[in-house]
Coordinates of C-alpha atoms in Angstrom, one line a residue:
Chain W
M25 CA 6.1 -4.7 -33.4
K26 CA 6.0 -7.9 -31.4
F27 CA 9.1 -6.9 -29.5
F28 CA 7.2 -3.3 -28.8
R29 CA 4.0 -5.0 -27.3
V30 CA 6.1 -7.2 -25.1
A31 CA 8.0 -4.5 -23.7
L32 CA 4.5 -2.3 -23.7
G33 CA 3.4 -5.4 -21.4
V34 CA 6.5 -5.3 -19.2
M35 CA 6.1 -1.8 -18.6
T36 CA 2.7 -1.8 -18.0
A37 CA 3.3 -4.8 -15.3
I38 CA 5.8 -2.7 -13.4
G39 CA 3.4 0.1 -13.3
G40 CA 0.6 -2.0 -12.3
F41 CA 2.5 -3.9 -9.5
V42 CA 2.8 -0.9 -7.5
D43 CA -0.4 0.3 -5.5
I44 CA -1.1 2.1 -2.2
G45 CA -0.3 -1.1 -0.3
N46 CA 3.3 -0.8 -1.9
L47 CA 3.5 2.9 -1.3
V48 CA 2.3 2.7 2.4
T49 CA 3.9 -0.3 3.3
S50 CA 7.4 0.2 2.0
G51 CA 7.3 4.0 3.1
I52 CA 6.4 2.9 6.3
T53 CA 8.7 0.0 7.1
G54 CA 11.6 1.8 5.3
A55 CA 11.2 4.5 7.9
R56 CA 11.0 2.2 10.8
F57 CA 13.1 -0.7 10.1
G58 CA 15.4 0.5 7.3
M59 CA 16.2 -2.6 5.0
A60 CA 15.5 -5.3 7.3
L61 CA 12.0 -6.3 6.0
T62 CA 13.7 -6.4 2.4
W63 CA 13.3 -10.2 2.6
A64 CA 9.3 -10.0 2.8
I65 CA 9.2 -8.0 -0.6
V66 CA 11.3 -10.1 -2.4
V67 CA 9.1 -13.4 -1.1
G68 CA 6.0 -11.7 -1.8
T69 CA 7.1 -10.5 -5.1
I70 CA 8.3 -14.2 -6.2
G71 CA 5.1 -15.7 -4.9
M72 CA 3.3 -13.3 -6.8
T73 CA 5.2 -14.0 -10.2
L74 CA 4.9 -17.7 -9.3
Y75 CA 1.1 -17.6 -9.2
G76 CA 0.4 -14.7 -11.4
E77 CA 2.2 -16.6 -14.3
M78 CA 0.4 -19.8 -13.5
A79 CA -2.8 -18.0 -12.9
G80 CA -1.9 -16.6 -16.7
R81 CA -1.0 -19.9 -18.0
V82 CA -4.2 -21.5 -17.3
A83 CA -6.1 -18.5 -18.5
A84 CA -4.2 -18.9 -22.2
V85 CA -4.1 -22.7 -22.3
A86 CA -7.4 -23.7 -20.6
K87 CA -9.1 -20.4 -20.9
R88 CA -10.5 -20.1 -17.8
P89 CA -10.0 -16.8 -15.5
V90 CA -9.1 -17.8 -11.7
F91 CA -12.9 -17.5 -10.4
H92 CA -14.3 -20.1 -12.8
V93 CA -11.4 -22.5 -11.5
I94 CA -12.1 -21.5 -7.9
R95 CA -15.9 -22.2 -8.6
E96 CA -15.0 -25.6 -10.6
R97 CA -12.4 -26.7 -7.5
L98 CA -14.0 -25.6 -4.3
G99 CA -17.7 -26.2 -5.1
V100 CA -20.3 -23.7 -5.0
R101 CA -20.6 -23.1 -1.2
A102 CA -17.1 -22.8 -0.5
S103 CA -16.3 -20.4 -3.3
L104 CA -19.4 -18.3 -2.3
V105 CA -17.7 -18.1 0.9
N106 CA -14.6 -17.1 -1.2
L107 CA -16.4 -14.7 -3.2
I108 CA -17.8 -12.6 -0.4
A109 CA -14.6 -12.7 1.2
F110 CA -13.1 -11.3 -2.1
V111 CA -15.6 -9.0 -2.7
L112 CA -15.3 -7.4 0.9
L113 CA -12.0 -7.3 0.6
S114 CA -11.2 -5.8 -2.7
V115 CA -14.2 -3.0 -1.5
L116 CA -11.9 -2.1 1.4
T117 CA -9.0 -2.0 -1.4
L118 CA -10.8 0.0 -3.7
A119 CA -11.5 2.4 -1.2
A120 CA -8.1 2.7 0.1
E121 CA -6.9 3.5 -3.6
I122 CA -9.8 6.0 -4.6
G123 CA -8.6 7.4 -1.0
G124 CA -4.9 7.4 -2.1
V125 CA -5.7 9.2 -5.0
A126 CA -7.9 11.9 -3.0
L127 CA -5.0 12.3 -0.4
V128 CA -2.5 13.2 -3.1
L129 CA -4.8 15.7 -4.8
E130 CA -4.9 17.1 -1.4
I131 CA -1.3 17.6 -1.2
V132 CA -1.5 19.3 -5.2
T133 CA -4.6 21.6 -4.4
G134 CA -4.8 21.8 -0.5
L135 CA -8.2 21.1 -0.8
N136 CA -9.4 18.4 1.4
Y137 CA -9.4 14.6 0.3
L138 CA -12.9 14.2 0.9
V139 CA -13.7 16.9 -1.4
W140 CA -12.0 14.9 -4.2
V141 CA -13.5 11.3 -3.4
P142 CA -16.8 12.1 -5.3
P143 CA -14.9 12.6 -8.5
V144 CA -12.3 10.6 -8.4
A145 CA -14.8 8.0 -7.9
A146 CA -16.6 9.0 -10.9
L147 CA -14.0 9.1 -12.9
V148 CA -13.0 5.2 -11.9
W149 CA -16.3 4.4 -12.9
L150 CA -16.4 6.1 -16.3
V151 CA -12.9 4.8 -17.4
V152 CA -14.3 1.2 -16.1
W153 CA -17.4 2.3 -18.4
R154 CA -15.8 4.0 -21.5
M155 CA -11.9 3.1 -22.0
R156 CA -10.5 0.6 -23.6
F157 CA -9.1 -2.3 -21.7
T158 CA -5.7 -2.0 -23.3
V159 CA -5.2 1.7 -23.3
M160 CA -6.5 1.7 -19.6
E161 CA -4.0 -0.7 -18.7
N162 CA -1.2 0.7 -21.1
L163 CA -1.5 4.2 -20.1
F164 CA -1.5 3.9 -16.8
G165 CA 0.8 1.4 -16.3
I166 CA 3.2 3.7 -18.0
L167 CA 2.3 6.7 -16.0
G168 CA 3.1 4.4 -13.1
L169 CA 6.9 4.4 -14.4
S170 CA 7.2 7.9 -12.7
L171 CA 7.7 5.8 -9.5
L172 CA 11.3 5.3 -11.0
V173 CA 12.0 8.4 -9.7
Y174 CA 12.6 6.6 -6.6
V175 CA 15.5 4.5 -8.0
V176 CA 16.6 7.9 -9.6
A177 CA 16.9 9.6 -6.1
L178 CA 18.6 6.7 -4.7
F179 CA 21.7 7.5 -6.9
V180 CA 21.4 11.4 -6.8
M181 CA 21.6 11.1 -3.1
P182 CA 25.0 10.1 -1.2
T183 CA 23.3 6.5 -0.3
D184 CA 25.7 4.1 1.4
W185 CA 24.8 1.3 -0.9
G186 CA 26.7 -1.0 1.4
A187 CA 24.9 -0.3 4.5
L188 CA 21.7 -0.9 2.5
W189 CA 22.9 -4.0 1.0
H190 CA 23.9 -5.4 4.7
G191 CA 20.7 -4.0 6.0
A192 CA 18.9 -6.1 3.5
T193 CA 21.2 -9.2 4.0
H194 CA 21.3 -9.0 7.6
P195 CA 17.6 -8.6 9.0
W196 CA 17.5 -7.9 12.3
V197 CA 14.9 -6.5 14.9
P198 CA 15.4 -2.9 16.2
A199 CA 15.4 -2.7 19.9
D200 CA 12.5 0.0 20.1
Q201 CA 10.1 -2.1 17.8
G202 CA 10.0 -5.7 19.0
H203 CA 9.1 -9.1 17.2
P204 CA 5.5 -8.7 16.9
M205 CA 5.6 -5.5 15.4
Y206 CA 8.5 -6.6 13.0
L207 CA 6.6 -9.9 11.9
F208 CA 3.3 -7.9 11.4
Y209 CA 5.1 -5.1 9.0
A210 CA 6.7 -8.3 7.4
V211 CA 3.0 -9.5 6.7
S212 CA 1.8 -6.2 5.5
L213 CA 4.8 -6.3 2.7
F214 CA 3.8 -9.8 2.0
G215 CA 0.4 -9.1 1.8
A216 CA 1.2 -5.6 -0.4
C217 CA 3.1 -7.8 -3.1
L218 CA 0.1 -10.6 -3.2
V219 CA -3.3 -8.8 -3.4
P220 CA -5.9 -11.4 -4.6
Y221 CA -7.0 -8.9 -6.8
Q222 CA -4.1 -8.3 -8.9
V223 CA -4.1 -12.3 -10.1
I224 CA -7.9 -12.0 -10.8
F225 CA -6.9 -9.1 -12.9
F226 CA -4.0 -10.5 -14.6
S227 CA -6.1 -13.9 -15.4
S228 CA -9.1 -12.3 -16.5
G229 CA -7.5 -9.5 -18.0
G230 CA -5.9 -12.2 -20.2
R231 CA -9.4 -13.4 -21.4
E232 CA -10.1 -9.7 -22.3
E233 CA -7.4 -9.8 -24.4
R234 CA -7.7 -13.2 -25.6
W235 CA -4.9 -15.0 -24.4
S236 CA -4.0 -18.2 -26.1
V237 CA -1.0 -20.7 -26.2
K238 CA 0.5 -18.4 -28.9
S239 CA 0.7 -15.6 -26.0
L240 CA 2.3 -17.3 -23.6
P241 CA 5.7 -15.8 -24.0
E242 CA 4.2 -12.4 -24.1
M243 CA 2.5 -13.3 -20.8
R244 CA 5.3 -14.8 -19.3
A245 CA 7.7 -11.6 -19.9
N246 CA 4.8 -9.8 -18.4
A247 CA 5.2 -12.0 -15.2
L248 CA 8.4 -13.1 -15.0
V249 CA 10.4 -9.6 -15.6
G250 CA 7.6 -6.8 -15.1
F251 CA 6.8 -8.1 -11.4
P252 CA 10.0 -8.8 -10.3
L253 CA 10.7 -5.0 -11.3
G254 CA 7.7 -3.7 -9.5
G255 CA 8.8 -5.5 -7.0
L256 CA 12.2 -3.8 -7.2
L257 CA 10.4 -0.4 -7.4
S258 CA 8.8 -1.1 -3.9
I259 CA 12.4 -1.5 -2.6
A260 CA 13.6 1.5 -3.7
I261 CA 10.9 3.2 -2.2
M262 CA 11.8 1.3 1.3
A263 CA 15.4 2.5 0.6
A264 CA 14.9 6.0 0.1
A265 CA 12.7 6.0 3.5
A266 CA 15.5 4.4 5.2
V267 CA 18.3 6.4 3.7
V268 CA 15.8 9.9 4.4
L269 CA 13.6 9.3 7.1
R270 CA 15.1 6.8 9.2
P271 CA 18.0 8.8 10.3
E272 CA 15.3 11.3 11.2
Q273 CA 13.7 9.2 13.3
I274 CA 10.3 9.8 11.4
R275 CA 7.5 7.8 11.1
V276 CA 5.5 7.3 7.9
G277 CA 1.7 8.1 8.9
H278 CA 0.6 9.8 5.8
L279 CA 1.5 9.7 1.7
S280 CA 3.2 13.3 1.6
D281 CA 6.3 11.6 3.9
V282 CA 6.8 9.0 1.5
L283 CA 7.1 12.0 -1.0
L284 CA 9.9 13.5 1.4
P285 CA 12.7 11.6 0.3
I286 CA 12.0 12.6 -3.3
A287 CA 12.1 16.1 -2.5
H288 CA 15.1 15.7 -0.4
A289 CA 17.1 13.9 -2.8
V290 CA 15.4 15.6 -6.6
G291 CA 13.7 18.3 -5.6
P292 CA 9.9 19.8 -6.8
I293 CA 10.4 18.2 -10.3
G294 CA 11.2 14.8 -8.9
V295 CA 7.9 15.4 -6.5
I296 CA 6.2 16.3 -9.5
F297 CA 7.2 12.8 -11.0
A298 CA 6.6 11.3 -7.9
V299 CA 2.8 12.7 -7.7
V300 CA 2.6 11.7 -11.1
G301 CA 3.4 7.9 -10.4
F302 CA 1.4 8.0 -7.2
I303 CA -2.0 9.0 -9.0
A304 CA -1.5 6.5 -11.8
A305 CA -0.7 3.6 -10.2
M306 CA -3.5 4.1 -7.5
F307 CA -5.9 5.1 -9.7
A308 CA -4.8 2.3 -12.0
A309 CA -5.4 -0.3 -9.0
A310 CA -8.6 1.0 -8.5
C311 CA -9.7 0.2 -11.8
E312 CA -8.4 -3.1 -11.7
C313 CA -10.2 -3.5 -8.2
A314 CA -13.5 -2.6 -9.3
L315 CA -13.1 -4.7 -12.7
S316 CA -11.9 -7.6 -10.6
I317 CA -15.1 -7.4 -8.6
G318 CA -17.3 -7.5 -11.4
Y319 CA -15.1 -10.2 -13.2
S320 CA -15.1 -12.5 -9.9
V321 CA -19.1 -12.0 -9.4
G322 CA -19.8 -12.5 -13.2
Q323 CA -17.5 -15.9 -13.3
F324 CA -19.2 -17.1 -10.2
F325 CA -22.6 -16.9 -11.2
G326 CA -21.7 -17.9 -15.3
W327 CA -22.8 -14.4 -16.6
G328 CA -21.1 -13.1 -19.2
W329 CA -18.6 -10.4 -18.2
G330 CA -16.0 -8.5 -19.4
K331 CA -14.9 -4.6 -20.2
E332 CA -15.0 -5.0 -23.3
K333 CA -18.8 -5.9 -24.1
P334 CA -20.7 -2.7 -23.3
P335 CA -23.2 -2.0 -20.5
R336 CA -26.3 -2.7 -22.7
D337 CA -25.0 -6.3 -23.9
E338 CA -23.6 -6.9 -20.1
P339 CA -25.7 -4.9 -17.7
R340 CA -25.3 -7.3 -14.5
F341 CA -21.2 -7.1 -14.7
H342 CA -21.2 -3.3 -15.4
L343 CA -23.9 -3.0 -12.4
V344 CA -21.7 -4.9 -10.1
C345 CA -18.5 -2.7 -10.9
L346 CA -20.7 0.3 -10.2
L347 CA -22.0 -1.3 -7.0
A348 CA -18.3 -1.6 -6.0
V349 CA -17.2 1.8 -6.8
V350 CA -19.8 3.7 -5.3
A351 CA -19.7 1.4 -1.9
A352 CA -15.9 2.1 -1.8
A353 CA -16.6 5.7 -1.8
A354 CA -19.2 5.7 0.6
F355 CA -16.9 4.1 2.9
I356 CA -13.9 6.2 2.5
L357 CA -16.4 9.3 3.0
T358 CA -17.1 8.2 6.4
S359 CA -13.3 9.7 7.1
L360 CA -11.7 6.7 8.3
D361 CA -7.8 7.2 7.2
P362 CA -6.8 5.6 3.9
V363 CA -3.6 4.7 5.2
A364 CA -4.7 2.7 8.0
I365 CA -7.5 1.1 5.7
T366 CA -4.3 0.3 3.3
I367 CA -2.5 -1.3 6.3
V368 CA -5.8 -3.5 7.5
S369 CA -6.6 -4.5 3.9
V370 CA -3.5 -6.1 3.2
V371 CA -2.8 -7.8 6.1
L372 CA -6.4 -9.2 6.1
G373 CA -5.6 -9.9 2.1
V374 CA -3.1 -12.1 3.5
A375 CA -5.4 -14.2 5.2
A376 CA -7.5 -14.7 2.2
V377 CA -4.6 -15.2 -0.3
P378 CA -4.6 -19.2 0.0
L379 CA -8.3 -19.5 -0.6
T380 CA -7.5 -17.5 -4.1
Y381 CA -4.2 -19.2 -5.0
F382 CA -5.0 -22.8 -4.0
P383 CA -7.4 -23.6 -6.9
V384 CA -5.3 -22.0 -9.7
L385 CA -2.3 -24.6 -8.2
I386 CA -4.7 -27.4 -8.6
V387 CA -5.7 -26.6 -12.1
A388 CA -2.1 -25.7 -13.2
N389 CA -1.8 -29.0 -12.8
D390 CA -4.7 -30.9 -14.3
R391 CA -3.4 -32.2 -17.7
D392 CA -6.7 -32.8 -18.7
Y393 CA -6.9 -29.0 -19.2
M394 CA -3.5 -27.7 -19.5
G395 CA -1.8 -30.7 -21.4
E396 CA 2.1 -30.4 -22.0
R397 CA 1.4 -26.6 -20.4
A398 CA 0.9 -28.4 -16.7
N399 CA 3.1 -27.3 -13.9
K400 CA 6.6 -29.0 -14.1
A401 CA 7.9 -30.7 -11.1
W402 CA 10.3 -27.7 -9.6
S403 CA 7.3 -25.4 -10.3
N404 CA 5.1 -27.5 -8.4
A405 CA 7.7 -28.2 -5.0
L406 CA 8.0 -24.4 -5.4
A407 CA 4.6 -23.4 -5.4
T408 CA 3.2 -25.8 -2.7
V409 CA 6.3 -24.2 -0.3
F410 CA 5.0 -20.6 -1.4
L411 CA 1.1 -22.5 -0.3
V412 CA 2.4 -23.5 3.2
L413 CA 3.8 -20.2 3.4
M414 CA 0.7 -18.5 2.6
V415 CA -1.3 -20.8 4.9
V416 CA 1.0 -20.2 8.2
T417 CA 1.6 -16.5 7.3
S418 CA -2.5 -16.5 7.0
V419 CA -3.2 -17.8 10.3
A420 CA -0.8 -15.7 12.0
T421 CA -2.3 -12.9 10.6
I422 CA -5.3 -12.3 12.9
P423 CA -3.4 -12.3 16.2
L424 CA -0.7 -9.9 15.1
L425 CA -3.2 -7.4 13.7
L426 CA -5.0 -7.4 17.2
F427 CA -1.8 -8.0 19.5
T428 CA -0.1 -4.9 17.4
K429 CA -3.3 -2.9 17.1
A430 CA -2.8 -2.6 13.3
G431 CA 1.1 -2.2 13.6
Q432 CA 0.8 1.0 16.0
Chain O
M27 CA -9.8 -0.4 11.9
A28 CA -11.6 -0.4 15.1
V29 CA -8.7 -2.6 16.9
A30 CA -6.4 0.4 15.2
G31 CA -8.5 3.1 17.1
C32 CA -8.8 1.5 20.5
A33 CA -7.4 3.4 23.3
G34 CA -7.5 0.3 26.3
P35 CA -7.4 1.1 29.6
T36 CA -4.1 1.7 31.1
I37 CA -3.9 -0.2 34.7
T38 CA -0.1 -0.5 35.5
D39 CA 2.6 2.0 36.1
G40 CA 4.6 0.0 33.8
G41 CA 1.9 0.2 31.0
Y42 CA 1.7 4.2 31.9
R43 CA 5.2 4.3 31.3
A44 CA 5.0 2.6 27.7
K45 CA 2.0 4.7 26.4
T46 CA 3.6 7.8 27.4
A47 CA 6.7 6.9 25.7
G48 CA 5.2 6.0 22.6
A49 CA 3.1 9.3 22.5
L50 CA 6.6 11.1 22.8
Q51 CA 7.9 9.0 20.2
D52 CA 4.9 10.2 18.0
I53 CA 5.3 13.6 18.8
S54 CA 8.9 13.4 18.4
S55 CA 8.3 12.0 15.0
A56 CA 5.9 15.0 14.0
L57 CA 8.3 17.5 15.2
S58 CA 10.9 15.9 12.7
T59 CA 8.7 15.7 9.8
A60 CA 7.8 19.5 10.4
K61 CA 11.4 20.1 10.6
L62 CA 12.4 18.2 7.8
A63 CA 9.6 19.6 5.5
M64 CA 10.5 23.1 6.7
R65 CA 14.5 22.6 5.8
L66 CA 13.8 21.0 2.4
D67 CA 11.2 24.3 1.7
H68 CA 13.8 26.6 2.4
D69 CA 16.7 24.8 0.4
G70 CA 13.6 25.4 -2.6
R71 CA 13.0 21.3 -2.6
M72 CA 9.5 21.5 -1.7
T73 CA 6.4 22.4 -3.4
L74 CA 4.0 24.9 -1.6
A75 CA 1.4 22.8 -1.2
L76 CA 3.5 19.9 -0.2
T77 CA 4.9 21.8 2.9
D78 CA 1.9 23.1 4.0
T79 CA 0.3 19.6 3.7
S80 CA 3.3 18.0 5.9
I81 CA 3.7 20.7 8.3
S82 CA -0.4 20.3 8.8
Q83 CA -0.3 16.8 9.3
A84 CA 2.7 16.9 11.7
E85 CA 0.2 19.4 13.6
S86 CA -2.7 17.5 13.6
D87 CA -0.6 14.1 14.7
A88 CA 1.3 15.3 17.3
S89 CA -2.1 17.1 18.9
S90 CA -3.9 13.7 18.2
A91 CA -1.0 11.6 20.2
Q92 CA -1.5 14.2 22.8
T93 CA -5.0 14.0 23.2
S94 CA -5.0 10.4 23.2
W95 CA -2.3 10.0 25.9
Q96 CA -4.1 12.8 28.0
S97 CA -7.4 10.8 27.9
R98 CA -5.4 7.8 30.0
Q99 CA -5.8 8.4 33.9
P100 CA -2.6 7.9 35.6
P101 CA -2.8 5.0 38.0
S102 CA -0.6 5.7 40.6
G103 CA 1.3 8.6 42.3
A104 CA 4.0 7.9 40.6
A105 CA 2.4 8.1 37.2
L106 CA 0.8 11.4 38.2
K107 CA 4.2 12.8 38.2
L108 CA 5.2 11.2 35.1
H109 CA 2.3 12.9 33.6
D110 CA 3.1 16.2 35.3
A111 CA 6.9 16.0 34.2
V112 CA 5.7 14.9 30.6
Q113 CA 2.6 17.3 29.9
Q114 CA 4.4 20.6 29.4
P115 CA 7.1 19.4 26.6
M116 CA 4.2 17.7 25.0
Q117 CA 2.1 21.0 25.1
D118 CA 5.1 23.3 23.7
A119 CA 5.5 20.8 20.7
V120 CA 2.1 21.1 19.6
S121 CA 1.9 24.6 20.1
A122 CA 5.0 25.3 18.1
L123 CA 3.6 23.1 15.2
H124 CA 0.5 25.0 15.7
D125 CA 2.2 28.5 15.3
L126 CA 4.3 27.0 12.4
R127 CA 1.5 26.4 10.2
I128 CA -0.3 29.4 10.7
A129 CA 2.9 31.7 10.2
Y130 CA 4.0 29.4 6.9
R131 CA 0.0 29.6 5.7
S132 CA -0.1 33.6 6.2
G133 CA 3.7 33.8 4.6
D134 CA 5.0 35.4 7.5
A135 CA 8.8 34.9 7.3
G136 CA 9.5 36.3 10.8
G137 CA 6.8 34.1 12.4
V138 CA 8.0 31.1 10.6
A139 CA 11.5 31.7 12.0
K140 CA 9.9 32.2 15.3
A141 CA 8.3 29.4 15.0
L142 CA 11.1 27.4 14.2
D143 CA 13.1 27.9 17.3
E144 CA 10.1 27.1 19.4
L145 CA 10.3 24.1 17.2
D146 CA 13.8 23.3 18.1
K147 CA 13.2 23.9 21.9
A148 CA 10.3 21.7 21.9
S149 CA 12.1 18.9 20.1
D150 CA 15.0 19.3 23.2
E151 CA 12.5 18.9 25.5
V152 CA 10.6 16.3 24.0
D153 CA 14.0 14.2 23.5
K154 CA 15.0 14.9 27.3
A155 CA 11.5 13.8 28.7
S156 CA 12.0 10.4 26.3
Q157 CA 15.1 9.8 27.9
A158 CA 13.5 10.1 31.5
V159 CA 10.5 8.3 30.4
S160 CA 13.0 5.6 29.0
S161 CA 15.6 5.5 32.2

């Protein structure tokens, strides 16, 4: 039974790792750069795994979710700025996820995606409000595994594995792209792996599931196995785009473009699997994002929070989640392109990442809270290297965004 | 988003040439997308809705690249010559994609075949124009 629970958690983490950010950035970069940016996914996934494990450990041992920690360590004013940045960014991400689901429904039905935005947003709210936490997490996480069809596609096609491996291990900047564009998309892949809402959701979800020291092996399996396998899934999407779209000189600008390699390799059945995976991954991410906004605001103001608590008991938490969904739906209904919103949100996310991750590193080192479960020297060294990398990347993000006109 | 949507002024020949090359690349990508989608559709590897969406979006991308490029004033006589040389291939590409979408949606097999021929010709013209701009 325990093995089943751990396996379920790992599968959920794989499915939950991939959202519209990974789908879009992996598709775009595979078609434009081949495998030359694989390293950015590898680095981002290692960072997410490292800090995800740390945030999960803090939630299980110190029984503190991330935004409690942020407020305590940064003080009320600095953490209020952090909260505002996080909420704005997460609403942008939520808008992209809702828009992404609507775009896939357009591909399925032929009806314009804007028609689908209100019902998708309503369904997100309904799931946040009514569905049990574990059911939500497991159902969409496992449906998200349909995206493994990208791995299948690579084996079905006459893939030149040697060329893919060479591309991944010998990064180069294609002559027609230039260094700024290369770096911009490296940042976008990095950002897609390190989305702040995921770490907030992971640690707050841990509190929802009442993690304790006994839950550490399960939590570690989720983070140390599930996230890296999620990263591999992102690489598979990149590779499929590199194999099918790059030789045709197709630039990915739509979610439908990311489905073409599957149609090529597997046919209509594969497309159906990919569509189910797209919807599950983005819908789950939308729910997690809405919940993360509620979690962060609730934790900052010291309100009661939690999906398992009914709206009658915690109306403020549920109202914040509802307002976030309404704001995101209204934003996407302005008809801004969800794919463009995704690129901007993952890149801006990188700028905000150090503010979310730094307090986690501090508390994970605090022996008053963590006792013998505090960070070891090697994990501190690695986490510090990553923090420096995050700070450097966050400083470079805005100039790159402006210089490349968001990767155009 | 505003940053992504801005089309700034083009005041040098080099800048105009770069914008033209970028527009041609976008149109070439749209043509390739439509051709791949139709090839896969012909082989029975697509769903109807995915083919429809892919070719509609290809048309929209090509049209938007052409409109954005046309909104730029050529800064010199040489740039105006470039403009005149490139205008027709771009227009032909957008028209071919338009015809393909109409024929596909109306289930007109003959129309689709004709549009695919136009698409091939437009692709060749756009490739030639791209090479001329890059040289």
